[in-house]
mmCIF file of C-alpha atoms in Angstrom:
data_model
loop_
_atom_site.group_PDB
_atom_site.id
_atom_site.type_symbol
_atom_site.label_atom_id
_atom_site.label_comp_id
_atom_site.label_asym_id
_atom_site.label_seq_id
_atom_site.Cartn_x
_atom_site.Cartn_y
_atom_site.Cartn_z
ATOM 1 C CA UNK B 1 82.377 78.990 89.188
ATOM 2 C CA UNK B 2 79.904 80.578 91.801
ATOM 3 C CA UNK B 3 77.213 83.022 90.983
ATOM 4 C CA UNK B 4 77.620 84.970 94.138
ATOM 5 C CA UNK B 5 80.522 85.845 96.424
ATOM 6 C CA UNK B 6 81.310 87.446 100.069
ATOM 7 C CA UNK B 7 84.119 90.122 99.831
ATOM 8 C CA UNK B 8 85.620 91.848 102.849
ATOM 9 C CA UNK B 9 88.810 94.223 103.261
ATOM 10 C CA UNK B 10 90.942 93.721 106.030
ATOM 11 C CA UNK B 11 93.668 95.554 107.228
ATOM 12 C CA UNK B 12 96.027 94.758 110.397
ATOM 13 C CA UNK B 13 93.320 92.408 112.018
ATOM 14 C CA UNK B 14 94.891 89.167 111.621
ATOM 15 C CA UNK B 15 93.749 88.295 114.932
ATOM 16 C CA UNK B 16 89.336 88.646 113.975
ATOM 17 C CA UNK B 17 89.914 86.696 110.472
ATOM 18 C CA UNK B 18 89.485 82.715 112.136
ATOM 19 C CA UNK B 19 86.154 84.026 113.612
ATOM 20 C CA UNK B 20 85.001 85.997 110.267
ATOM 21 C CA UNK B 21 86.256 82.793 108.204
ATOM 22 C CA UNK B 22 84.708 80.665 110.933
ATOM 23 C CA UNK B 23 80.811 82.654 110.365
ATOM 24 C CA UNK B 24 81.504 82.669 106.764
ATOM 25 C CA UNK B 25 81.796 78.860 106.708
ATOM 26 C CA UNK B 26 78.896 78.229 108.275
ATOM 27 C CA UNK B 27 76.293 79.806 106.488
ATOM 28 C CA UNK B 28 73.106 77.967 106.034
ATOM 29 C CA UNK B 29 70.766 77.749 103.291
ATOM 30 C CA UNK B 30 72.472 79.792 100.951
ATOM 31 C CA UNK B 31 73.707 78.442 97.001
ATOM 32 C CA UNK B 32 77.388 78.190 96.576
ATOM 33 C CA UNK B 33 78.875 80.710 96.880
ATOM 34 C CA UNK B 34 82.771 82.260 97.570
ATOM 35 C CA UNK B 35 84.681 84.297 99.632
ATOM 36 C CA UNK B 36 86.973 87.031 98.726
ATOM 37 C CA UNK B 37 89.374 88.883 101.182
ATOM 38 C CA UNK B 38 91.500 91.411 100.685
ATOM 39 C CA UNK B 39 94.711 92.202 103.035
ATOM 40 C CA UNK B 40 95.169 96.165 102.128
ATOM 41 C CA UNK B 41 98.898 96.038 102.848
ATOM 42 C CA UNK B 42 98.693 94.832 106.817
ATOM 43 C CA UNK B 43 102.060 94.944 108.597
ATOM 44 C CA UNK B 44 101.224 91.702 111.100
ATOM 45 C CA UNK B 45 100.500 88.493 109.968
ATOM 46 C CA UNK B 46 97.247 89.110 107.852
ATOM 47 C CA UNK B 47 98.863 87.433 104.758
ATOM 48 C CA UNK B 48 99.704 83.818 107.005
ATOM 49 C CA UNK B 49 96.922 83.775 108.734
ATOM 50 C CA UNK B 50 94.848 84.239 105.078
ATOM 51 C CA UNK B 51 96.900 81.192 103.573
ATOM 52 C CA UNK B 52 96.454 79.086 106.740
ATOM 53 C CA UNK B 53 92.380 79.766 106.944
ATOM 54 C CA UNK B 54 92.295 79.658 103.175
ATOM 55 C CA UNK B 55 93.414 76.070 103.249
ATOM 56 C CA UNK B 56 91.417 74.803 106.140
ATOM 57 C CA UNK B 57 88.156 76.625 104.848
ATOM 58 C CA UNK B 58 84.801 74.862 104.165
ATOM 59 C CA UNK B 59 83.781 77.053 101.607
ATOM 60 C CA UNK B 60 86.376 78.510 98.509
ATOM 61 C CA UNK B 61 88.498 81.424 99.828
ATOM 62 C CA UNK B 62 90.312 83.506 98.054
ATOM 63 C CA UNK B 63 92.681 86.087 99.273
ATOM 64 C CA UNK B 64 94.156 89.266 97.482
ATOM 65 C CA UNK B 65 97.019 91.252 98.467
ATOM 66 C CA UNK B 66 97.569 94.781 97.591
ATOM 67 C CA UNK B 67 101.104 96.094 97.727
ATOM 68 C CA UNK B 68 100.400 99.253 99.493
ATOM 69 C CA UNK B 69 97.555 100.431 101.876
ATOM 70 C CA UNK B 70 95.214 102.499 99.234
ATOM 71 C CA UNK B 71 92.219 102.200 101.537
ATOM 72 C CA UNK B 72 88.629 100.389 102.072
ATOM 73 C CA UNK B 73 87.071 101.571 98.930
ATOM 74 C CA UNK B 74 90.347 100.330 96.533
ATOM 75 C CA UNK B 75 90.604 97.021 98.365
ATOM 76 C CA UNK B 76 86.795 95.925 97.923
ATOM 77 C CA UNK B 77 87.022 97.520 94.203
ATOM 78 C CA UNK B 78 89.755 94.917 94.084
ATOM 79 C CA UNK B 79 87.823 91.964 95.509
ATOM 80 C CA UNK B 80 84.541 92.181 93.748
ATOM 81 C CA UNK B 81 86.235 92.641 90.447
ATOM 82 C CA UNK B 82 88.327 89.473 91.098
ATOM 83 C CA UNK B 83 84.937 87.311 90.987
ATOM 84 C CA UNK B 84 82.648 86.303 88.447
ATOM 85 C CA UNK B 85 79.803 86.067 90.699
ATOM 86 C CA UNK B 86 76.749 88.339 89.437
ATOM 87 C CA UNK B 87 75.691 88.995 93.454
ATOM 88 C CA UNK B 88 78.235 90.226 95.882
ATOM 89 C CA UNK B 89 77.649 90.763 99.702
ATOM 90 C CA UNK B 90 80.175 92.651 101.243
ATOM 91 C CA UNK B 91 81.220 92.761 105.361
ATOM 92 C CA UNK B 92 83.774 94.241 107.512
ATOM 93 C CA UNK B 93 86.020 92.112 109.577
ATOM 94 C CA UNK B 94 85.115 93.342 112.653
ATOM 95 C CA UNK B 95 81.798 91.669 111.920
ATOM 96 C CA UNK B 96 80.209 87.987 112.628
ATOM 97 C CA UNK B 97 77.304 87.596 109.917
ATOM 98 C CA UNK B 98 74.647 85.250 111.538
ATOM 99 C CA UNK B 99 74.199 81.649 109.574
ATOM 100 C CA UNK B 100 71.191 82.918 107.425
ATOM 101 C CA UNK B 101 72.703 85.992 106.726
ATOM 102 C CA UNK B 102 74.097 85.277 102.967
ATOM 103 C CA UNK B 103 71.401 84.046 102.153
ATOM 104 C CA UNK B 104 68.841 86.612 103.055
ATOM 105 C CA UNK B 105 70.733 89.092 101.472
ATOM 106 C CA UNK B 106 70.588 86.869 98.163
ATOM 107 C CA UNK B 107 67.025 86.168 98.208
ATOM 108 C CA UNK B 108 66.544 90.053 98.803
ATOM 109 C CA UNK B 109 68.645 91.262 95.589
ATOM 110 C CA UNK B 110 65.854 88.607 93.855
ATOM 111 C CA UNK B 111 63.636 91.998 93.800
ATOM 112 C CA UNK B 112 66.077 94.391 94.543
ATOM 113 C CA UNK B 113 69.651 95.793 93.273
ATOM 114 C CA UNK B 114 71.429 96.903 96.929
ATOM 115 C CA UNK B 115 70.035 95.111 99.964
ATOM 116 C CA UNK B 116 70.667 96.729 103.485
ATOM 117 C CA UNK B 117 70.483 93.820 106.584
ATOM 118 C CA UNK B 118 70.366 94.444 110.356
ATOM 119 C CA UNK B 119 73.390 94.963 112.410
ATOM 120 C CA UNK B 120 73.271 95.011 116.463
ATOM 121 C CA UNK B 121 76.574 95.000 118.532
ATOM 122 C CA UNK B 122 77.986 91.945 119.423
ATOM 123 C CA UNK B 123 75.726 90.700 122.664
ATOM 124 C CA UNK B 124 78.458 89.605 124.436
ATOM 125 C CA UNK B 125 81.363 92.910 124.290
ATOM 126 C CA UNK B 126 80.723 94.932 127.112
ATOM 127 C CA UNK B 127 79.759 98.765 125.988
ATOM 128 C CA UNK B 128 81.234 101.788 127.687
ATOM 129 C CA UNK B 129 80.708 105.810 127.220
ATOM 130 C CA UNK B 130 83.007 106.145 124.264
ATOM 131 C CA UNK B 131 82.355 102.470 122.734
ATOM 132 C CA UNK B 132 81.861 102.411 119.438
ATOM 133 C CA UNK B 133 80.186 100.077 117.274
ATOM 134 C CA UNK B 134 76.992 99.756 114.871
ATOM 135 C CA UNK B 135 73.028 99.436 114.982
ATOM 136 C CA UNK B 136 71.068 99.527 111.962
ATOM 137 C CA UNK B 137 67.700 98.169 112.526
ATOM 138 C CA UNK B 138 65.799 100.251 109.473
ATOM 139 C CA UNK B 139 66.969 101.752 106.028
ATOM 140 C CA UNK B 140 68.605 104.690 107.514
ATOM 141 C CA UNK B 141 70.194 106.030 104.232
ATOM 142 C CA UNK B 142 74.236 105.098 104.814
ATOM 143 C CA UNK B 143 74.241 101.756 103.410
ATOM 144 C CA UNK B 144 77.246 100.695 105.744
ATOM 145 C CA UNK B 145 79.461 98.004 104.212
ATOM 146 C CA UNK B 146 79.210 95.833 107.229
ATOM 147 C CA UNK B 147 75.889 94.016 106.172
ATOM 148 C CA UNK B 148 74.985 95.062 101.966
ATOM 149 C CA UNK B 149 74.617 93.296 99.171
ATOM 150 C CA UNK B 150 74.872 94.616 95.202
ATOM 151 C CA UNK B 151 74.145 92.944 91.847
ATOM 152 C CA UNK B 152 77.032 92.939 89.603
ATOM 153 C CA UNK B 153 75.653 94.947 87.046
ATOM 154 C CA UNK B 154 74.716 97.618 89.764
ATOM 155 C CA UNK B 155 78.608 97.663 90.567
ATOM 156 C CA UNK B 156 79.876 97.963 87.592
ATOM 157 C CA UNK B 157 77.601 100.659 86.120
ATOM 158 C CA UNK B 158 78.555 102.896 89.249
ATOM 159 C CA UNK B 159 82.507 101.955 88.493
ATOM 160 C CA UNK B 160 82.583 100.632 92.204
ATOM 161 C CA UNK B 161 83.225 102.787 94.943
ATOM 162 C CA UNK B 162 85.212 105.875 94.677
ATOM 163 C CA UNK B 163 88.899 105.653 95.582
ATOM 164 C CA UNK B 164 89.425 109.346 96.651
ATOM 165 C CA UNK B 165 87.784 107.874 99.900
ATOM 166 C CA UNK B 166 90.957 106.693 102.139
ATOM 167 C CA UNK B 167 89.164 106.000 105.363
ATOM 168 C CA UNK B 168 86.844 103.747 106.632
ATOM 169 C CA UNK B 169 83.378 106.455 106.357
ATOM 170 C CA UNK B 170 81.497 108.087 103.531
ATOM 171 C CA UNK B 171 83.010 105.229 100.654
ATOM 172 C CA UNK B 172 79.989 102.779 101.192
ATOM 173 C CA UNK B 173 77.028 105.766 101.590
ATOM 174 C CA UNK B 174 78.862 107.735 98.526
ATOM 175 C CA UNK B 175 78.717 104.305 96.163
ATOM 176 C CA UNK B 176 74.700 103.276 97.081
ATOM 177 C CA UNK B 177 73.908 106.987 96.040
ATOM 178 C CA UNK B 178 75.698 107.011 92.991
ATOM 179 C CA UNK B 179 73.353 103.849 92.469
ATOM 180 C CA UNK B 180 70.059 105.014 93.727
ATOM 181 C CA UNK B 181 70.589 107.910 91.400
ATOM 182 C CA UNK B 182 70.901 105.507 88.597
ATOM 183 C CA UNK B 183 67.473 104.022 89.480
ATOM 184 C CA UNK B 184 68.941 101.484 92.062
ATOM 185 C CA UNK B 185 65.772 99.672 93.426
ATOM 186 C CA UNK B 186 66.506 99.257 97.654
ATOM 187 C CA UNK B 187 65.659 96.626 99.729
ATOM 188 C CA UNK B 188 65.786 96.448 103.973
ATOM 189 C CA UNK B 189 66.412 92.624 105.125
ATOM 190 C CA UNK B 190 66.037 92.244 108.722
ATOM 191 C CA UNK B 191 66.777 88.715 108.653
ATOM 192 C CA UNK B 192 70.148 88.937 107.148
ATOM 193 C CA UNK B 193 71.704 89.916 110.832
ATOM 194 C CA UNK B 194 75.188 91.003 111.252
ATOM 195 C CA UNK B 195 77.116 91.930 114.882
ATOM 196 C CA UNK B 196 79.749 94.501 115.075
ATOM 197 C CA UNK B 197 82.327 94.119 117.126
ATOM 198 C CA UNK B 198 82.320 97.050 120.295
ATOM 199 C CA UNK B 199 85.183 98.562 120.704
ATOM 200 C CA UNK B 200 86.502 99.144 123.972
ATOM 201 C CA UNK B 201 85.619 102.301 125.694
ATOM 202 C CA UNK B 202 88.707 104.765 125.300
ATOM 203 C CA UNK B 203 89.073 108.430 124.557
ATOM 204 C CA UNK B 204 92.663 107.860 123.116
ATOM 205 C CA UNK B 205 91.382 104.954 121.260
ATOM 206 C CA UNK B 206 88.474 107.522 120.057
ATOM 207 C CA UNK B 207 90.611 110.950 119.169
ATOM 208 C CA UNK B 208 92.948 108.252 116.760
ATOM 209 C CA UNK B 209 89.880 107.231 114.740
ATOM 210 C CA UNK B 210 88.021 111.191 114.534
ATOM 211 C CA UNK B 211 89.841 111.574 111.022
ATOM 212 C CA UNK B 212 87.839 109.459 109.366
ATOM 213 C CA UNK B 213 84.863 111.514 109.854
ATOM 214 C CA UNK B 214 86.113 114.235 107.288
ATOM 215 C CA UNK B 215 85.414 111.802 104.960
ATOM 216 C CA UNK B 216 81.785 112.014 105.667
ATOM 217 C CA UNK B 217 81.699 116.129 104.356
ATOM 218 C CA UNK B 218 83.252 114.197 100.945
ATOM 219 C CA UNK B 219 80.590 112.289 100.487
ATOM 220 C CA UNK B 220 78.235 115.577 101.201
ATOM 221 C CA UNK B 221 80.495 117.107 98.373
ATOM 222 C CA UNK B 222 79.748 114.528 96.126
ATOM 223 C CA UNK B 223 75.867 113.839 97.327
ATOM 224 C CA UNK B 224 74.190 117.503 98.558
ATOM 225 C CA UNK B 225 71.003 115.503 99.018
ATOM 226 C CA UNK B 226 73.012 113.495 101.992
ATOM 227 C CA UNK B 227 72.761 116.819 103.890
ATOM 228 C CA UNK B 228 68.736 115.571 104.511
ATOM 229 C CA UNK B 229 70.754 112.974 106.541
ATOM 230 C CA UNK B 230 72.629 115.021 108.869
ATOM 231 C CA UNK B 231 71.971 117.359 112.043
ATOM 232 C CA UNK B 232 70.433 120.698 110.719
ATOM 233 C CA UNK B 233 71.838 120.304 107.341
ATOM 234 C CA UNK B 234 74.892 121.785 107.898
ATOM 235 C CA UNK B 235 75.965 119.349 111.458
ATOM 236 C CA UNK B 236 77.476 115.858 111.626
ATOM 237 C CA UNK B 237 76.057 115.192 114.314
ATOM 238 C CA UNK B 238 73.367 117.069 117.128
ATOM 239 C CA UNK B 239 76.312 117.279 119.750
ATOM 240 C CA UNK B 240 77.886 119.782 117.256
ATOM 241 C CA UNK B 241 76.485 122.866 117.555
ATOM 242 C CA UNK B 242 76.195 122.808 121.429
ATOM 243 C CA UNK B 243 80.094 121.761 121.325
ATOM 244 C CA UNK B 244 80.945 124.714 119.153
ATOM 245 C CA UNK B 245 78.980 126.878 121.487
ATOM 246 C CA UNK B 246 80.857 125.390 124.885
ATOM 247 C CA UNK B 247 84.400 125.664 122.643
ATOM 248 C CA UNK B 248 83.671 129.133 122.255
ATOM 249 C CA UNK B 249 82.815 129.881 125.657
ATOM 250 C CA UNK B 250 85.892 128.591 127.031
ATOM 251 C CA UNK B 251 87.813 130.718 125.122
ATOM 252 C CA UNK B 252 85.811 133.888 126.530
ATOM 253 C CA UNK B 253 86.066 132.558 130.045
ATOM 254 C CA UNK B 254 90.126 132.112 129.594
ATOM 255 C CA UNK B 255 90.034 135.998 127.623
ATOM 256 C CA UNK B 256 88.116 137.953 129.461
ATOM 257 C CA UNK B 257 89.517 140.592 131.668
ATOM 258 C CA UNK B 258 85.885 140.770 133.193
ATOM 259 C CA UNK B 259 83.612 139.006 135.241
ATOM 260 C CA UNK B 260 80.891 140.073 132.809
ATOM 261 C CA UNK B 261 82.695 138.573 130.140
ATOM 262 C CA UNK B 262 83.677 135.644 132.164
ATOM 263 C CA UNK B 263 79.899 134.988 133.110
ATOM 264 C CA UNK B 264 78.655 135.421 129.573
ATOM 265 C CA UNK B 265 81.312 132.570 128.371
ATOM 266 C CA UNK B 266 80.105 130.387 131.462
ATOM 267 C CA UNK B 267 76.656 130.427 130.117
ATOM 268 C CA UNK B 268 77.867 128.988 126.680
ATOM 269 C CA UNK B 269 78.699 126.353 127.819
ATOM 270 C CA UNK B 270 74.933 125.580 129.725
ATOM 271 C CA UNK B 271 73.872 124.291 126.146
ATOM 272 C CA UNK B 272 76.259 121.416 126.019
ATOM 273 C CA UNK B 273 76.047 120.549 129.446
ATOM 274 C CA UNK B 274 72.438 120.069 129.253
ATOM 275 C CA UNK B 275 72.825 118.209 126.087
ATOM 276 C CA UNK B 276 74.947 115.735 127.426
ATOM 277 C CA UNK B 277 73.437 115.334 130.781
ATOM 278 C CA UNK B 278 69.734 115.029 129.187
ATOM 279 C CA UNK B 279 69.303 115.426 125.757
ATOM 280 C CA UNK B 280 71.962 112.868 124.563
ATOM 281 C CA UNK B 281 74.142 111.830 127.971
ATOM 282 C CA UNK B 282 76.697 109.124 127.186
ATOM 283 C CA UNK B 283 75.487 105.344 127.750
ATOM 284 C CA UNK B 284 76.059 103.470 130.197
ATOM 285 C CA UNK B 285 76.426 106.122 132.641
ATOM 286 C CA UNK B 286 74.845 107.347 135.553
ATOM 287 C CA UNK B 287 74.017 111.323 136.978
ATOM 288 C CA UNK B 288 77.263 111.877 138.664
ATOM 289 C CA UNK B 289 79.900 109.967 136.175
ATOM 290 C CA UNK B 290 78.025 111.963 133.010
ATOM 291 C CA UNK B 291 79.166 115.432 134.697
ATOM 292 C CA UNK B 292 83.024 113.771 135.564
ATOM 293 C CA UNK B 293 83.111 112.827 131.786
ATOM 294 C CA UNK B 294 81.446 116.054 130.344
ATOM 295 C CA UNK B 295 85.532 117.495 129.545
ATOM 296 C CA UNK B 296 86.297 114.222 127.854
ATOM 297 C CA UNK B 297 82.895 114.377 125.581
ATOM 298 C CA UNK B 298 83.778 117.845 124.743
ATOM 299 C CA UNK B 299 87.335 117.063 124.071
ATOM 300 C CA UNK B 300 85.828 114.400 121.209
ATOM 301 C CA UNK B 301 82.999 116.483 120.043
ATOM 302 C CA UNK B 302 85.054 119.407 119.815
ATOM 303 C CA UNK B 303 87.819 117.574 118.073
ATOM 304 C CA UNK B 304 85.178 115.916 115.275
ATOM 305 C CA UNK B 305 84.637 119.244 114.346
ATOM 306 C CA UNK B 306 87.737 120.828 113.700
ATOM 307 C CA UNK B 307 88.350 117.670 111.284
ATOM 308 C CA UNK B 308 85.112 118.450 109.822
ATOM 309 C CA UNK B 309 85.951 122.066 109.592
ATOM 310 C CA UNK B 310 88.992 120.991 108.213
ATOM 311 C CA UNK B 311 87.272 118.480 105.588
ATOM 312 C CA UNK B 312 85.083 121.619 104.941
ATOM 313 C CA UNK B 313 87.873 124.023 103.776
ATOM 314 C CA UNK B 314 89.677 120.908 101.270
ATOM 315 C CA UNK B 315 86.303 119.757 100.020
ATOM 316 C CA UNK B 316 84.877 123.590 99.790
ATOM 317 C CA UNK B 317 81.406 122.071 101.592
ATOM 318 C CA UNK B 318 80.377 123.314 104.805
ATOM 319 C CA UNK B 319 79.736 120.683 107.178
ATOM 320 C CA UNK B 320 80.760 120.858 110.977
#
């Protein structure tokens, strides 16, 4: 029996778990420990590909399978309670943990109970204007499942993380305040690295994953103190407000009888545009592409926050 364990969820990614199992393996300097993943219900070949890499594995594997897809936070609820070990690290498996990365995290929860390591994109994806991956390079305050590591005790005290969270946001930030607020002791590891995977630049590939965000005004239900941690309190994110400001315009520009009124909705949307061509323009773009893309930005900002809105109205918080 090990004394500490690696558990990740994985859901329809068959094709990322030999290069996860792969990383796993090959972690240096840490005790024994095992890993733990958990196929929420895929529909490809999760569950073969698990029993193949399971067998071939360096290190103990084991793999869970839940009947139905119940989400993120029920899978790794599932796969920390099916070890013994008394320190779990948890990653995604879009994610390649570097070879000291177990155990950093392990030598961190020595002084600590919930241990927060780096994560930088994967050097060698290519990044576009509506990529999306992660970069944590301080203790920011979200705690993202990716790259963290718990004591059991700390775990089990919170009751794990909370189930009513269905997508992939808000579960891991919701569960390391419920611990902090039980006089959780934190702990940033730089050394215990993690990359995330990029995903490719699409705006289809973009609009299908802006649900998840309404779990983020959940977690602001549960946790008002989170709203220290967002744009203005009562803003996702800074592009927001300008969006809201741009959506509205729009709509006077496409109402109005007048040119009065037409001008007036123009200049609403001067905030945005400014915003996205200076204050915040999209990376890895230049002048003249960042004003081409400004309707596609706005279509995605605008969209985040009519889910938030959304959120806001079935959670009863206010958070656009």
């Amino acid at each position: 029996m090990t004394d500490l364990a690696v558990v990740v969820a994985t859901h329809g990614r068959a094709h990322l778990l030999p290069r996860l199992l792969a990383a796993l393996s090959r972690q240096e300097g840490a005790r024994p420990y095992e890993v733990v993943v958990v196929d929420d219900a895929s529909t490809d070949d999760t569950w073969a590909v698990l029993a193949r890499l399971t067998a071939e594995a360096a290190v103990p594997v084991r793999r869970i399978g839940l009947s139905r897809n119940l989400g993120p936070a029920a899978a790794r609820n599932a796969g920390w309670r099916a070890t013994a070990a008394s320190r779990i690290a948890f990653t995604d498996d879009d994610c390649v943990p570097s070879a000291h990365w177990l155990a950093a995290l392990d030598e961190a929860l020595d002084g600590a109970e919930l241990v927060q390591g780096r994560t930088l994109p994967a050097p060698d994806q290519p990044t576009g204007p509506f990529s999306r991956t992660l970069r944590i390079e301080s203790e920011d305050g979200f705690y993202q499942t990716c790259n963290v590591g718990y004591r059991r005790e700390t775990l089990e005290a919170a009751g794990g993380f909370d189930e009513d969270f269905r997508h992939p946001a808000g579960e891991d930030t919701e569960l390391a305040w419920r611990a902090i607020g039980a006089g959780a002791r934190t702990a940033f590891v730089p050394g215990a690295l993690v990359h995330h995977d990029v995903r490719p630049s699409s705006v289809l590939a973009t609009l299908r994953d802006t649900p998840r965000w309404g779990s983020v005004v959940l977690a602001v239900r549960k946790h008002p103190e989170l709203r220290e941690r967002v744009h203005s309190r009562f803003f996702w994110r800074a592009s927001h407000p300008p969006a809201l400001l741009a959506v509205a315009g729009l709509m006077a520009v496409a109402g109005s009888r007048s040119a009065r009124g037409r001008a007036a909705g123009a200049a609403l949307l001067l905030p945005y545009a400014r915003f996205r061509l200076r204050t915040e323009p999209l990376p890895e773009t230049g002048p003249r592409r960042r004003v081409a893309l400004l309707p596609a930005a706005l279509l995605l900002d605008a969209t985040e926050v009519a889910v938030c809105a959304a959120a806001s109205v079935r959670h009863r918080r206010l958070l656009l």
